[in-house]
Amino acid sequence: KEQFCAGRPLRGICVGMRMLFEKGYELGETDGLGFILGCVQLIDGGGLKIPHMGWNDLTVLHDCALSADIANGDYVYFVHSYYLKAREEEIVKAKTNYITDFHSSVEKDNVFACQFHPEKSGVRGIEMLENFASLIK
């Protein structure tokens, strides 16, 4: 928490992203760190496979520091059963659809988070990780 308050860049990936929010509903209601306003909810499978596992595309909503090279329709890799719903729409940088639209990338101040796994997302994911690394040098 001290690093966050000091303005150091903070990166959350998958579960790391979800814990940055206020609340989660994994195995009951749980408080998150509260760095970002919103909550984490279970994906209602509706007959489709859960967890959501595999490649899916991004819909880019706003420019973002870590995803400058990312375009609408670029594919990234997901493994998750829960999705987040941010309360501040302006921090949502990309969304994805699997059963429902969910926020797949957010940025707020010094916090950068994504539901997908950039380390498994090929060239685009590596570019995002390199962009983050350039912030902490």
mmCIF file of N, CA and C in Angstrom:
data_model
loop_
_atom_site.group_PDB
_atom_site.id
_atom_site.type_symbol
_atom_site.label_atom_id
_atom_site.label_comp_id
_atom_site.label_asym_id
_atom_site.label_seq_id
_atom_site.Cartn_x
_atom_site.Cartn_y
_atom_site.Cartn_z
ATOM 1 N N LYS A 1 0.823 -1.192 0.000
ATOM 2 C CA LYS A 1 0.000 0.000 0.000
ATOM 3 C C LYS A 1 0.871 1.261 0.000
ATOM 4 N N GLU A 2 2.000 1.198 0.688
ATOM 5 C CA GLU A 2 2.896 2.353 0.743
ATOM 6 C C GLU A 2 3.390 2.731 -0.646
ATOM 7 N N GLN A 3 3.738 1.720 -1.457
ATOM 8 C CA GLN A 3 4.212 1.968 -2.818
ATOM 9 C C GLN A 3 3.123 2.631 -3.656
ATOM 10 N N PHE A 4 1.893 2.172 -3.509
ATOM 11 C CA PHE A 4 0.768 2.766 -4.225
ATOM 12 C C PHE A 4 0.594 4.225 -3.824
ATOM 13 N N CYS A 5 0.579 4.483 -2.531
ATOM 14 C CA CYS A 5 0.403 5.849 -2.033
ATOM 15 C C CYS A 5 1.564 6.753 -2.424
ATOM 16 N N ALA A 6 2.751 6.177 -2.599
ATOM 17 C CA ALA A 6 3.931 6.950 -2.999
ATOM 18 C C ALA A 6 3.942 7.226 -4.502
ATOM 19 N N GLY A 7 2.974 6.663 -5.236
ATOM 20 C CA GLY A 7 2.888 6.925 -6.669
ATOM 21 C C GLY A 7 3.661 5.958 -7.546
ATOM 22 N N ARG A 8 4.243 4.901 -6.956
ATOM 23 C CA ARG A 8 4.949 3.891 -7.768
ATOM 24 C C ARG A 8 3.941 3.166 -8.645
ATOM 25 N N PRO A 9 4.290 2.890 -9.887
ATOM 26 C CA PRO A 9 3.385 2.138 -10.756
ATOM 27 C C PRO A 9 3.096 0.752 -10.173
ATOM 28 N N LEU A 10 1.845 0.359 -10.238
ATOM 29 C CA LEU A 10 1.393 -0.915 -9.711
ATOM 30 C C LEU A 10 0.693 -1.668 -10.828
ATOM 31 N N ARG A 11 1.056 -2.939 -11.017
ATOM 32 C CA ARG A 11 0.498 -3.748 -12.103
ATOM 33 C C ARG A 11 -0.255 -4.926 -11.522
ATOM 34 N N GLY A 12 -1.490 -5.120 -11.941
ATOM 35 C CA GLY A 12 -2.281 -6.269 -11.533
ATOM 36 C C GLY A 12 -2.673 -7.081 -12.753
ATOM 37 N N ILE A 13 -2.454 -8.385 -12.700
ATOM 38 C CA ILE A 13 -2.793 -9.282 -13.800
ATOM 39 C C ILE A 13 -3.700 -10.378 -13.252
ATOM 40 N N CYS A 14 -4.831 -10.582 -13.905
ATOM 41 C CA CYS A 14 -5.802 -11.624 -13.581
ATOM 42 C C CYS A 14 -6.257 -11.497 -12.120
ATOM 43 N N VAL A 15 -5.916 -12.441 -11.253
ATOM 44 C CA VAL A 15 -6.315 -12.352 -9.852
ATOM 45 C C VAL A 15 -5.737 -11.084 -9.230
ATOM 46 N N GLY A 16 -4.534 -10.702 -9.635
ATOM 47 C CA GLY A 16 -3.921 -9.470 -9.137
ATOM 48 C C GLY A 16 -4.740 -8.243 -9.479
ATOM 49 N N MET A 17 -5.398 -8.262 -10.621
ATOM 50 C CA MET A 17 -6.292 -7.171 -10.993
ATOM 51 C C MET A 17 -7.513 -7.165 -10.089
ATOM 52 N N ARG A 18 -8.085 -8.343 -9.912
ATOM 53 C CA ARG A 18 -9.331 -8.421 -9.153
ATOM 54 C C ARG A 18 -9.146 -7.980 -7.707
ATOM 55 N N MET A 19 -8.000 -8.250 -7.111
ATOM 56 C CA MET A 19 -7.811 -7.861 -5.718
ATOM 57 C C MET A 19 -7.640 -6.346 -5.541
ATOM 58 N N LEU A 20 -7.428 -5.607 -6.633
ATOM 59 C CA LEU A 20 -7.285 -4.153 -6.550
ATOM 60 C C LEU A 20 -8.626 -3.443 -6.343
ATOM 61 N N PHE A 21 -9.721 -4.150 -6.581
ATOM 62 C CA PHE A 21 -11.056 -3.558 -6.483
ATOM 63 C C PHE A 21 -11.589 -3.594 -5.053
ATOM 64 N N GLU A 22 -12.742 -2.947 -4.867
ATOM 65 C CA GLU A 22 -13.332 -2.829 -3.533
ATOM 66 C C GLU A 22 -13.837 -4.154 -2.967
ATOM 67 N N LYS A 23 -14.562 -4.894 -3.799
ATOM 68 C CA LYS A 23 -15.217 -6.107 -3.326
ATOM 69 C C LYS A 23 -15.131 -7.213 -4.358
ATOM 70 N N GLY A 24 -15.139 -8.432 -3.853
ATOM 71 C CA GLY A 24 -15.205 -9.597 -4.712
ATOM 72 C C GLY A 24 -16.214 -10.571 -4.156
ATOM 73 N N TYR A 25 -16.762 -11.390 -5.024
ATOM 74 C CA TYR A 25 -17.773 -12.368 -4.611
ATOM 75 C C TYR A 25 -17.307 -13.777 -4.944
ATOM 76 N N GLU A 26 -16.040 -14.039 -4.714
ATOM 77 C CA GLU A 26 -15.484 -15.371 -4.878
ATOM 78 C C GLU A 26 -15.604 -16.079 -3.529
ATOM 79 N N LEU A 27 -16.406 -17.124 -3.486
ATOM 80 C CA LEU A 27 -16.645 -17.868 -2.238
ATOM 81 C C LEU A 27 -17.173 -16.947 -1.129
ATOM 82 N N GLY A 28 -18.153 -16.139 -1.454
ATOM 83 C CA GLY A 28 -18.721 -15.188 -0.509
ATOM 84 C C GLY A 28 -18.192 -13.794 -0.768
ATOM 85 N N GLU A 29 -18.686 -12.840 -0.024
ATOM 86 C CA GLU A 29 -18.256 -11.447 -0.200
ATOM 87 C C GLU A 29 -16.939 -11.207 0.533
ATOM 88 N N THR A 30 -15.978 -10.631 -0.197
ATOM 89 C CA THR A 30 -14.657 -10.371 0.361
ATOM 90 C C THR A 30 -14.228 -8.958 0.006
ATOM 91 N N ASP A 31 -13.640 -8.262 0.955
ATOM 92 C CA ASP A 31 -13.105 -6.939 0.669
ATOM 93 C C ASP A 31 -11.815 -7.059 -0.126
ATOM 94 N N GLY A 32 -11.674 -6.193 -1.137
ATOM 95 C CA GLY A 32 -10.424 -6.086 -1.868
ATOM 96 C C GLY A 32 -9.602 -4.944 -1.292
ATOM 97 N N LEU A 33 -8.558 -4.565 -1.994
ATOM 98 C CA LEU A 33 -7.700 -3.478 -1.538
ATOM 99 C C LEU A 33 -8.356 -2.111 -1.691
ATOM 100 N N GLY A 34 -9.306 -1.986 -2.598
ATOM 101 C CA GLY A 34 -10.042 -0.731 -2.749
ATOM 102 C C GLY A 34 -9.295 0.352 -3.506
ATOM 103 N N PHE A 35 -8.234 0.011 -4.250
ATOM 104 C CA PHE A 35 -7.523 1.015 -5.040
ATOM 105 C C PHE A 35 -8.377 1.485 -6.220
ATOM 106 N N ILE A 36 -9.277 0.613 -6.675
ATOM 107 C CA ILE A 36 -10.163 0.939 -7.793
ATOM 108 C C ILE A 36 -11.588 0.651 -7.350
ATOM 109 N N LEU A 37 -12.516 1.558 -7.681
ATOM 110 C CA LEU A 37 -13.913 1.383 -7.303
ATOM 111 C C LEU A 37 -14.589 0.386 -8.233
ATOM 112 N N GLY A 38 -15.231 -0.605 -7.636
ATOM 113 C CA GLY A 38 -15.938 -1.606 -8.418
ATOM 114 C C GLY A 38 -15.919 -2.942 -7.718
ATOM 115 N N CYS A 39 -16.492 -3.956 -8.386
ATOM 116 C CA CYS A 39 -16.570 -5.272 -7.768
ATOM 117 C C CYS A 39 -16.293 -6.374 -8.787
ATOM 118 N N VAL A 40 -16.016 -7.555 -8.253
ATOM 119 C CA VAL A 40 -15.704 -8.739 -9.040
ATOM 120 C C VAL A 40 -16.850 -9.729 -8.860
ATOM 121 N N GLN A 41 -17.379 -10.222 -9.990
ATOM 122 C CA GLN A 41 -18.538 -11.109 -9.949
ATOM 123 C C GLN A 41 -18.263 -12.390 -10.745
ATOM 124 N N LEU A 42 -18.982 -13.443 -10.394
ATOM 125 C CA LEU A 42 -18.883 -14.721 -11.087
ATOM 126 C C LEU A 42 -19.503 -14.597 -12.476
ATOM 127 N N ILE A 43 -18.848 -15.156 -13.474
ATOM 128 C CA ILE A 43 -19.425 -15.228 -14.814
ATOM 129 C C ILE A 43 -20.554 -16.253 -14.763
ATOM 130 N N ASP A 44 -21.731 -15.863 -15.195
ATOM 131 C CA ASP A 44 -22.865 -16.785 -15.281
ATOM 132 C C ASP A 44 -22.732 -17.538 -16.594
ATOM 133 N N GLY A 45 -22.329 -18.798 -16.533
ATOM 134 C CA GLY A 45 -22.002 -19.581 -17.712
ATOM 135 C C GLY A 45 -23.067 -19.662 -18.771
ATOM 136 N N GLY A 46 -24.321 -19.693 -18.395
ATOM 137 C CA GLY A 46 -25.382 -19.777 -19.387
ATOM 138 C C GLY A 46 -25.168 -20.910 -20.378
ATOM 139 N N GLY A 47 -24.579 -22.000 -19.911
ATOM 140 C CA GLY A 47 -24.348 -23.142 -20.782
ATOM 141 C C GLY A 47 -22.994 -23.143 -21.469
ATOM 142 N N LEU A 48 -22.260 -22.034 -21.407
ATOM 143 C CA LEU A 48 -20.923 -22.001 -22.008
ATOM 144 C C LEU A 48 -19.874 -22.427 -20.985
ATOM 145 N N LYS A 49 -18.701 -22.761 -21.474
ATOM 146 C CA LYS A 49 -17.601 -23.256 -20.643
ATOM 147 C C LYS A 49 -17.103 -22.187 -19.669
ATOM 148 N N ILE A 50 -17.016 -22.568 -18.412
ATOM 149 C CA ILE A 50 -16.399 -21.746 -17.374
ATOM 150 C C ILE A 50 -15.330 -22.623 -16.722
ATOM 151 N N PRO A 51 -14.098 -22.187 -16.576
ATOM 152 C CA PRO A 51 -13.645 -20.823 -16.805
ATOM 153 C C PRO A 51 -13.549 -20.468 -18.285
ATOM 154 N N HIS A 52 -13.613 -19.157 -18.517
ATOM 155 C CA HIS A 52 -13.327 -18.606 -19.842
ATOM 156 C C HIS A 52 -11.833 -18.807 -20.030
ATOM 157 N N MET A 53 -11.473 -19.671 -20.970
ATOM 158 C CA MET A 53 -10.069 -20.007 -21.153
ATOM 159 C C MET A 53 -9.748 -20.003 -22.639
ATOM 160 N N GLY A 54 -8.804 -19.152 -23.010
ATOM 161 C CA GLY A 54 -8.367 -19.103 -24.395
ATOM 162 C C GLY A 54 -8.260 -17.679 -24.900
ATOM 163 N N TRP A 55 -8.132 -17.573 -26.210
ATOM 164 C CA TRP A 55 -7.937 -16.284 -26.871
ATOM 165 C C TRP A 55 -9.269 -15.596 -27.090
ATOM 166 N N ASN A 56 -9.279 -14.276 -26.845
ATOM 167 C CA ASN A 56 -10.462 -13.467 -27.104
ATOM 168 C C ASN A 56 -9.983 -12.072 -27.474
ATOM 169 N N ASP A 57 -10.844 -11.337 -28.167
ATOM 170 C CA ASP A 57 -10.430 -10.018 -28.657
ATOM 171 C C ASP A 57 -10.772 -8.904 -27.682
ATOM 172 N N LEU A 58 -10.060 -7.809 -27.841
ATOM 173 C CA LEU A 58 -10.261 -6.598 -27.049
ATOM 174 C C LEU A 58 -11.022 -5.566 -27.869
ATOM 175 N N THR A 59 -11.908 -4.866 -27.197
ATOM 176 C CA THR A 59 -12.515 -3.664 -27.753
ATOM 177 C C THR A 59 -11.889 -2.498 -26.998
ATOM 178 N N VAL A 60 -11.065 -1.724 -27.666
ATOM 179 C CA VAL A 60 -10.365 -0.610 -27.024
ATOM 180 C C VAL A 60 -11.330 0.557 -26.889
ATOM 181 N N LEU A 61 -11.452 1.074 -25.666
ATOM 182 C CA LEU A 61 -12.397 2.160 -25.381
ATOM 183 C C LEU A 61 -11.718 3.516 -25.237
ATOM 184 N N HIS A 62 -10.551 3.535 -24.621
ATOM 185 C CA HIS A 62 -9.821 4.777 -24.366
ATOM 186 C C HIS A 62 -8.328 4.522 -24.575
ATOM 187 N N ASP A 63 -7.598 5.562 -24.927
ATOM 188 C CA ASP A 63 -6.139 5.453 -25.021
ATOM 189 C C ASP A 63 -5.571 5.102 -23.651
ATOM 190 N N CYS A 64 -4.500 4.338 -23.676
ATOM 191 C CA CYS A 64 -3.881 3.985 -22.408
ATOM 192 C C CYS A 64 -2.377 3.858 -22.568
ATOM 193 N N ALA A 65 -1.677 4.101 -21.482
ATOM 194 C CA ALA A 65 -0.220 4.125 -21.503
ATOM 195 C C ALA A 65 0.381 2.763 -21.832
ATOM 196 N N LEU A 66 -0.183 1.693 -21.305
ATOM 197 C CA LEU A 66 0.419 0.376 -21.488
ATOM 198 C C LEU A 66 0.031 -0.296 -22.794
ATOM 199 N N SER A 67 -1.008 0.185 -23.406
ATOM 200 C CA SER A 67 -1.528 -0.491 -24.597
ATOM 201 C C SER A 67 -1.511 0.407 -25.819
ATOM 202 N N ALA A 68 -0.527 1.251 -25.915
ATOM 203 C CA ALA A 68 -0.463 2.199 -27.032
ATOM 204 C C ALA A 68 -0.450 1.495 -28.383
ATOM 205 N N ASP A 69 0.093 0.289 -28.425
ATOM 206 C CA ASP A 69 0.195 -0.446 -29.684
ATOM 207 C C ASP A 69 -0.977 -1.401 -29.911
ATOM 208 N N ILE A 70 -1.943 -1.413 -29.010
ATOM 209 C CA ILE A 70 -3.067 -2.337 -29.095
ATOM 210 C C ILE A 70 -4.194 -1.705 -29.901
ATOM 211 N N ALA A 71 -4.774 -2.504 -30.781
ATOM 212 C CA ALA A 71 -5.873 -2.025 -31.630
ATOM 213 C C ALA A 71 -7.123 -2.856 -31.372
ATOM 214 N N ASN A 72 -8.264 -2.290 -31.714
ATOM 215 C CA ASN A 72 -9.514 -3.040 -31.646
ATOM 216 C C ASN A 72 -9.350 -4.360 -32.377
ATOM 217 N N GLY A 73 -9.811 -5.416 -31.751
ATOM 218 C CA GLY A 73 -9.757 -6.717 -32.385
ATOM 219 C C GLY A 73 -8.505 -7.515 -32.104
ATOM 220 N N ASP A 74 -7.493 -6.908 -31.477
ATOM 221 C CA ASP A 74 -6.309 -7.684 -31.112
ATOM 222 C C ASP A 74 -6.702 -8.749 -30.087
ATOM 223 N N TYR A 75 -6.095 -9.920 -30.205
ATOM 224 C CA TYR A 75 -6.410 -11.035 -29.333
ATOM 225 C C TYR A 75 -5.398 -11.160 -28.201
ATOM 226 N N VAL A 76 -5.920 -11.498 -27.014
ATOM 227 C CA VAL A 76 -5.113 -11.748 -25.828
ATOM 228 C C VAL A 76 -5.641 -13.022 -25.168
ATOM 229 N N TYR A 77 -4.882 -13.550 -24.212
ATOM 230 C CA TYR A 77 -5.208 -14.843 -23.624
ATOM 231 C C TYR A 77 -5.821 -14.688 -22.224
ATOM 232 N N PHE A 78 -6.949 -15.363 -22.005
ATOM 233 C CA PHE A 78 -7.694 -15.299 -20.742
ATOM 234 C C PHE A 78 -7.772 -16.670 -20.082
ATOM 235 N N VAL A 79 -7.787 -16.660 -18.749
ATOM 236 C CA VAL A 79 -8.157 -17.810 -17.928
ATOM 237 C C VAL A 79 -8.828 -17.230 -16.685
ATOM 238 N N HIS A 80 -10.162 -17.260 -16.641
ATOM 239 C CA HIS A 80 -10.858 -16.707 -15.471
ATOM 240 C C HIS A 80 -12.308 -17.172 -15.413
ATOM 241 N N SER A 81 -12.854 -17.141 -14.204
ATOM 242 C CA SER A 81 -14.256 -17.474 -13.956
ATOM 243 C C SER A 81 -15.010 -16.277 -13.401
ATOM 244 N N TYR A 82 -14.281 -15.212 -13.100
ATOM 245 C CA TYR A 82 -14.868 -14.005 -12.531
ATOM 246 C C TYR A 82 -14.533 -12.824 -13.422
ATOM 247 N N TYR A 83 -15.358 -11.800 -13.371
ATOM 248 C CA TYR A 83 -15.111 -10.602 -14.160
ATOM 249 C C TYR A 83 -15.306 -9.382 -13.275
ATOM 250 N N LEU A 84 -14.715 -8.288 -13.698
ATOM 251 C CA LEU A 84 -14.856 -7.081 -12.896
ATOM 252 C C LEU A 84 -15.759 -6.074 -13.579
ATOM 253 N N LYS A 85 -16.339 -5.274 -12.740
ATOM 254 C CA LYS A 85 -17.187 -4.177 -13.185
ATOM 255 C C LYS A 85 -16.712 -2.930 -12.452
ATOM 256 N N ALA A 86 -15.958 -2.095 -13.161
ATOM 257 C CA ALA A 86 -15.464 -0.847 -12.569
ATOM 258 C C ALA A 86 -16.600 0.161 -12.487
ATOM 259 N N ARG A 87 -16.609 0.960 -11.440
ATOM 260 C CA ARG A 87 -17.649 1.995 -11.299
ATOM 261 C C ARG A 87 -17.310 3.261 -12.066
ATOM 262 N N GLU A 88 -16.046 3.456 -12.388
ATOM 263 C CA GLU A 88 -15.618 4.648 -13.116
ATOM 264 C C GLU A 88 -15.336 4.259 -14.562
ATOM 265 N N GLU A 89 -16.270 4.528 -15.442
ATOM 266 C CA GLU A 89 -16.154 4.115 -16.849
ATOM 267 C C GLU A 89 -14.903 4.687 -17.527
ATOM 268 N N GLU A 90 -14.469 5.860 -17.118
ATOM 269 C CA GLU A 90 -13.330 6.501 -17.784
ATOM 270 C C GLU A 90 -12.012 5.773 -17.546
ATOM 271 N N ILE A 91 -11.932 4.931 -16.540
ATOM 272 C CA ILE A 91 -10.693 4.186 -16.296
ATOM 273 C C ILE A 91 -10.637 2.892 -17.096
ATOM 274 N N VAL A 92 -11.759 2.498 -17.683
ATOM 275 C CA VAL A 92 -11.820 1.251 -18.456
ATOM 276 C C VAL A 92 -11.190 1.501 -19.816
ATOM 277 N N LYS A 93 -10.105 0.811 -20.087
ATOM 278 C CA LYS A 93 -9.365 1.009 -21.336
ATOM 279 C C LYS A 93 -9.766 0.019 -22.417
ATOM 280 N N ALA A 94 -10.208 -1.176 -22.006
ATOM 281 C CA ALA A 94 -10.666 -2.175 -22.979
ATOM 282 C C ALA A 94 -11.716 -3.058 -22.330
ATOM 283 N N LYS A 95 -12.586 -3.575 -23.176
ATOM 284 C CA LYS A 95 -13.560 -4.550 -22.705
ATOM 285 C C LYS A 95 -13.507 -5.758 -23.627
ATOM 286 N N THR A 96 -14.092 -6.839 -23.162
ATOM 287 C CA THR A 96 -14.133 -8.091 -23.902
ATOM 288 C C THR A 96 -15.497 -8.704 -23.671
ATOM 289 N N ASN A 97 -15.942 -9.534 -24.618
ATOM 290 C CA ASN A 97 -17.206 -10.214 -24.436
ATOM 291 C C ASN A 97 -16.988 -11.715 -24.366
ATOM 292 N N TYR A 98 -17.468 -12.283 -23.274
ATOM 293 C CA TYR A 98 -17.608 -13.727 -23.142
ATOM 294 C C TYR A 98 -18.834 -13.918 -22.275
ATOM 295 N N ILE A 99 -19.917 -14.268 -22.858
ATOM 296 C CA ILE A 99 -21.227 -14.370 -22.220
ATOM 297 C C ILE A 99 -21.774 -12.985 -21.907
ATOM 298 N N THR A 100 -20.950 -12.119 -21.363
ATOM 299 C CA THR A 100 -21.322 -10.741 -21.064
ATOM 300 C C THR A 100 -20.131 -9.841 -21.392
ATOM 301 N N ASP A 101 -20.378 -8.565 -21.579
ATOM 302 C CA ASP A 101 -19.266 -7.618 -21.707
ATOM 303 C C ASP A 101 -18.632 -7.453 -20.330
ATOM 304 N N PHE A 102 -17.309 -7.490 -20.290
ATOM 305 C CA PHE A 102 -16.626 -7.234 -19.020
ATOM 306 C C PHE A 102 -15.412 -6.353 -19.274
ATOM 307 N N HIS A 103 -14.972 -5.684 -18.237
ATOM 308 C CA HIS A 103 -13.827 -4.781 -18.322
ATOM 309 C C HIS A 103 -12.558 -5.617 -18.265
ATOM 310 N N SER A 104 -11.788 -5.578 -19.336
ATOM 311 C CA SER A 104 -10.604 -6.429 -19.401
ATOM 312 C C SER A 104 -9.293 -5.677 -19.183
ATOM 313 N N SER A 105 -9.334 -4.335 -19.191
ATOM 314 C CA SER A 105 -8.138 -3.546 -18.917
ATOM 315 C C SER A 105 -8.550 -2.212 -18.311
ATOM 316 N N VAL A 106 -7.886 -1.827 -17.225
ATOM 317 C CA VAL A 106 -8.165 -0.551 -16.567
ATOM 318 C C VAL A 106 -6.859 0.151 -16.214
ATOM 319 N N GLU A 107 -6.925 1.470 -16.173
ATOM 320 C CA GLU A 107 -5.806 2.296 -15.698
ATOM 321 C C GLU A 107 -6.374 3.434 -14.875
ATOM 322 N N LYS A 108 -5.802 3.634 -13.720
ATOM 323 C CA LYS A 108 -6.193 4.772 -12.879
ATOM 324 C C LYS A 108 -4.963 5.245 -12.131
ATOM 325 N N ASP A 109 -4.598 6.496 -12.409
ATOM 326 C CA ASP A 109 -3.420 7.084 -11.781
ATOM 327 C C ASP A 109 -2.210 6.171 -12.020
ATOM 328 N N ASN A 110 -1.652 5.598 -10.967
ATOM 329 C CA ASN A 110 -0.471 4.754 -11.091
ATOM 330 C C ASN A 110 -0.800 3.259 -11.073
ATOM 331 N N VAL A 111 -2.082 2.913 -11.250
ATOM 332 C CA VAL A 111 -2.520 1.520 -11.238
ATOM 333 C C VAL A 111 -2.869 1.090 -12.659
ATOM 334 N N PHE A 112 -2.283 -0.031 -13.088
ATOM 335 C CA PHE A 112 -2.486 -0.587 -14.424
ATOM 336 C C PHE A 112 -2.864 -2.052 -14.244
ATOM 337 N N ALA A 113 -4.019 -2.451 -14.756
ATOM 338 C CA ALA A 113 -4.467 -3.814 -14.499
ATOM 339 C C ALA A 113 -5.187 -4.398 -15.703
ATOM 340 N N CYS A 114 -5.090 -5.719 -15.841
ATOM 341 C CA CYS A 114 -5.786 -6.411 -16.919
ATOM 342 C C CYS A 114 -6.259 -7.784 -16.450
ATOM 343 N N GLN A 115 -7.397 -8.200 -16.972
ATOM 344 C CA GLN A 115 -7.948 -9.510 -16.657
ATOM 345 C C GLN A 115 -7.218 -10.616 -17.426
ATOM 346 N N PHE A 116 -6.710 -10.290 -18.593
ATOM 347 C CA PHE A 116 -6.025 -11.277 -19.423
ATOM 348 C C PHE A 116 -4.571 -11.435 -18.974
ATOM 349 N N HIS A 117 -3.891 -12.394 -19.587
ATOM 350 C CA HIS A 117 -2.501 -12.685 -19.252
ATOM 351 C C HIS A 117 -1.580 -12.172 -20.354
ATOM 352 N N PRO A 118 -0.947 -11.009 -20.174
ATOM 353 C CA PRO A 118 -0.053 -10.501 -21.216
ATOM 354 C C PRO A 118 1.138 -11.426 -21.466
ATOM 355 N N GLU A 119 1.591 -12.118 -20.435
ATOM 356 C CA GLU A 119 2.746 -13.006 -20.587
ATOM 357 C C GLU A 119 2.434 -14.210 -21.475
ATOM 358 N N LYS A 120 1.154 -14.466 -21.737
ATOM 359 C CA LYS A 120 0.738 -15.564 -22.613
ATOM 360 C C LYS A 120 0.106 -15.045 -23.901
ATOM 361 N N SER A 121 0.164 -13.733 -24.116
ATOM 362 C CA SER A 121 -0.573 -13.103 -25.217
ATOM 363 C C SER A 121 0.300 -12.700 -26.395
ATOM 364 N N GLY A 122 1.389 -13.398 -26.588
ATOM 365 C CA GLY A 122 2.209 -13.161 -27.761
ATOM 366 C C GLY A 122 2.857 -11.792 -27.783
ATOM 367 N N VAL A 123 3.097 -11.288 -28.986
ATOM 368 C CA VAL A 123 3.803 -10.022 -29.189
ATOM 369 C C VAL A 123 3.094 -8.859 -28.510
ATOM 370 N N ARG A 124 1.783 -8.789 -28.637
ATOM 371 C CA ARG A 124 1.043 -7.670 -28.025
ATOM 372 C C ARG A 124 1.192 -7.674 -26.507
ATOM 373 N N GLY A 125 1.121 -8.829 -25.902
ATOM 374 C CA GLY A 125 1.275 -8.916 -24.454
ATOM 375 C C GLY A 125 2.666 -8.511 -23.997
ATOM 376 N N ILE A 126 3.675 -8.940 -24.733
ATOM 377 C CA ILE A 126 5.057 -8.561 -24.397
ATOM 378 C C ILE A 126 5.229 -7.054 -24.515
ATOM 379 N N GLU A 127 4.628 -6.450 -25.535
ATOM 380 C CA GLU A 127 4.696 -4.984 -25.668
ATOM 381 C C GLU A 127 4.091 -4.303 -24.450
ATOM 382 N N MET A 128 2.974 -4.821 -23.936
ATOM 383 C CA MET A 128 2.349 -4.232 -22.744
ATOM 384 C C MET A 128 3.260 -4.352 -21.528
ATOM 385 N N LEU A 129 3.895 -5.503 -21.371
ATOM 386 C CA LEU A 129 4.810 -5.682 -20.246
ATOM 387 C C LEU A 129 6.031 -4.773 -20.369
ATOM 388 N N GLU A 130 6.542 -4.619 -21.585
ATOM 389 C CA GLU A 130 7.670 -3.704 -21.805
ATOM 390 C C GLU A 130 7.260 -2.262 -21.519
ATOM 391 N N ASN A 131 6.045 -1.884 -21.920
ATOM 392 C CA ASN A 131 5.554 -0.529 -21.635
ATOM 393 C C ASN A 131 5.490 -0.288 -20.130
ATOM 394 N N PHE A 132 5.042 -1.282 -19.374
ATOM 395 C CA PHE A 132 5.007 -1.129 -17.920
ATOM 396 C C PHE A 132 6.414 -1.037 -17.354
ATOM 397 N N ALA A 133 7.311 -1.878 -17.820
ATOM 398 C CA ALA A 133 8.694 -1.852 -17.338
ATOM 399 C C ALA A 133 9.330 -0.477 -17.557
ATOM 400 N N SER A 134 8.984 0.174 -18.665
ATOM 401 C CA SER A 134 9.555 1.507 -18.924
ATOM 402 C C SER A 134 9.063 2.548 -17.914
ATOM 403 N N LEU A 135 7.922 2.311 -17.269
ATOM 404 C CA LEU A 135 7.400 3.234 -16.266
ATOM 405 C C LEU A 135 8.150 3.154 -14.950
ATOM 406 N N ILE A 136 8.732 1.990 -14.672
ATOM 407 C CA ILE A 136 9.351 1.798 -13.359
ATOM 408 C C ILE A 136 10.868 1.962 -13.373
ATOM 409 N N LYS A 137 11.411 2.330 -14.506
ATOM 410 C CA LYS A 137 12.871 2.518 -14.591
ATOM 411 C C LYS A 137 13.279 3.841 -14.014
#
